[in-house]
Amino acid sequence: MVPVAVTAWAVALLVSFLPWSAGLLIGGSVLGTVSALVVLRWCRGGARLRAVVVGAAPLGAVCLAVAGVIGLSAAWAAPARAEAATLAGHAVTVEVSVRSLPSVGADGRLWADADTIRIGPGEHPGALSVPVRIGVPPGPALATLGPGTVLRFTAEVTGADAGERAAAVLFARGAVVQVSRGGPIETLAGDVRAAFIARARLLPEPGSELLPGLAVGDVRAVSDELDAAMKASGLSHLTAVSGSNLALVAAAAFGVVALCGGGRRLRVLAAVLALAGFVVLVTPQPSVIRAAAMAGVALSALLLGRPRAGLSVLLLAVTVLLLADPHLAAAPGFALSAAATAGLVVLAPPLAAGLARWLPRPVALAVAVPLSAQLACGPIIALFAAQQSLISVVANLLAEPASPIATVLGLLACLAMPIPPLADLLAAAAWLPSAWIAQTALVTAGLPLATIEAPAGVGMALIMAVLSAATFWAIASHRPLRGPWRALVGGLVAVALGSVTGWGIVTGPVAVLQRPADWGIGLCDVGQGDAVLVRSETHALLIDTGPDPETLRRCLSDLGVGRLDALVLTHFDHDHAGASDVLVGRADVVLHGPVDTAAHRAQLERLRRGGARLVQASAGMTGRLGAADWRVLWPRRDDRVFPPGNDAGVILEVAGGGVPRSLFLADLSALSQGMLRRIAHPRHATVVKVAHHGSADQDPQLYADLDPALALISVGAGNDYGHPRAVTLDMLRALRAPILRTDERGTILVSQGGEGLRVWSERPAPVEGPRATPPSTARAP
């Protein structure tokens, strides 16, 4: 089954990211099968060669058949997916059937997987069935939202990324109408979940936040703080319904029937029925599908008298699921679920045997279970996560024993819903292990060096794979290596451990200790664009977002900014507002420049639906940010001289409360800068964010009036515009203003102290002869 499952996964990934390859796979599969039959028929070699050909032919035929079926499955779905993709950027009326439990996104919406029933422009959309991802506003009417629920609403369509199972992403606009809650089974399951969640909310936090996730897979109650702690401690998998949950349910049903004297067939039947009911209750998410399929095949193996074929059962389940839905191959949750199960089946026994040389056997087994899952999942996590947990094994060792208790008691509470006192008692009993898990996450995540930062990607995945293999080799029972092999393996392990540890220390604690804690201005390195943070006390304001969501998200995370008092969108060019969707649900107020297109209005509407108050900025507006004062200098209200865009951008002045007197000039041209100078008369700014990334279109007199002590330029390295221009740099040097640029320095932080300005930058100043910019940490008068 190993080559069959590997073929299935590789082919499924191929058709997920390159849909046009499905036809080639079908043709190649047919051609390969025919070629194999011809070779088998006419093979005239010796007995050994013919034995090899005859032995490999059946396996090759199965692999080719699997590739062909996956190609057919992808080709069958391709026309509908292509039709849905053409709707990107349009407003449509849609009717969908929900497939998963919703989760609360950063924008405050409820997000869920769904299948479209009808979708298209106008009030009478055409029938089309494709998988989508939907985002709907929360409300009391959607408290029981879950699988089987049919919704109808108007939505804005955006395209999905390559490899995603969803063919499109739908942002609901306006009212969401619940057409039906599905069939009687889905309705009953929704009512049971809602009743259990309501009971759990009456219990003390943080245990009550986790309990619905542990019992029925609903994580809407988990706070951002607890979610971050669960991820940092490596415990987030406990709130995702996985194979362990289904194994508990199946084992309980199997054991109850056994205690009642039922035979093997009756036990298996009871386990199957219990599994089916549990899948309906917790919804068929990727990990649940994989676990249920594996459990089904395992029960079949048990019924046939082959209960020990664990790895073959897993590989068969994975192959069957990929045949039915090739896009599961690109789902990280599905990959992690399969890898964790494979680790438990393959790695846990030898790890337990190796640990038993130093530990009592029960303790060795308890350590081997979370360790085997961590070793198997580590390389996959490193592909897409920039944070690696160093305490996950310890945290799992402490928390894992409580998980099955919370799951079983929570499920019993669900079953006892018709008897409220009993349901309350069982829910309260389930709260105890849930609170233990939550407290374990919070405590372990707060330990020094609980996590390290590392660049996600293939390189880090390979390093993690080497570390996992070396850890397994060091612990599991084996014949010791001798001579040069021992030195070689030891050297590789030392280099890998040193590289990962060194990177984690340098980019983690050392970097944090080097940054000034009292910074007032943070110039994020977002490439060719602007994103400037202003902070006073615990309050933060962001001026523009830059073009790239991931770059902005990383800067906010590195600087510890979670929520914004205000977001200022100076204008709507992509390099200034392209990443605004990252801030949906994270900003209290949005100050913006003039709006002239439907796309810009839709951009603001998404921020408004996330809870922000929209305010069109104009000269004269003032406000407070902590202990700092801000004032809008430009544009003038109802000004028709300049159209929306660069020359009508919002110009902000901020001073006080730890923020040096600063002027942020957006992308104003020399003409509009001159009008600003004559109308607003700005003078003596300590810090100036130079207009338009240092373009040549500047008003020298404005900069002379400002006489800045520090000039900041947000600009991308090697940009196509030649920014910053030499004439602008010479003008600033003539004013004796130190110049700091993000293309040279990365992220830049500025703080104000008694001796003047203190500047920190992510990278040291480049050496450019006598005109080099100041060193990484500098003071200006």
mmCIF file of C-alpha atoms in Angstrom, residues 62 93 371 505 660 692:
data_model
loop_
_atom_site.group_PDB
_atom_site.id
_atom_site.type_symbol
_atom_site.label_atom_id
_atom_site.label_comp_id
_atom_site.label_asym_id
_atom_site.label_seq_id
_atom_site.Cartn_x
_atom_site.Cartn_y
_atom_site.Cartn_z
ATOM 1 C CA VAL A 62 -2.936 -0.581 -9.328
ATOM 2 C CA THR A 93 -27.026 35.617 -5.259
ATOM 3 C CA LEU A 371 6.728 12.204 20.726
ATOM 4 C CA ILE A 505 17.659 32.556 19.674
ATOM 5 C CA PRO A 660 8.210 62.737 18.352
ATOM 6 C CA HIS A 692 5.877 58.954 -2.457
#
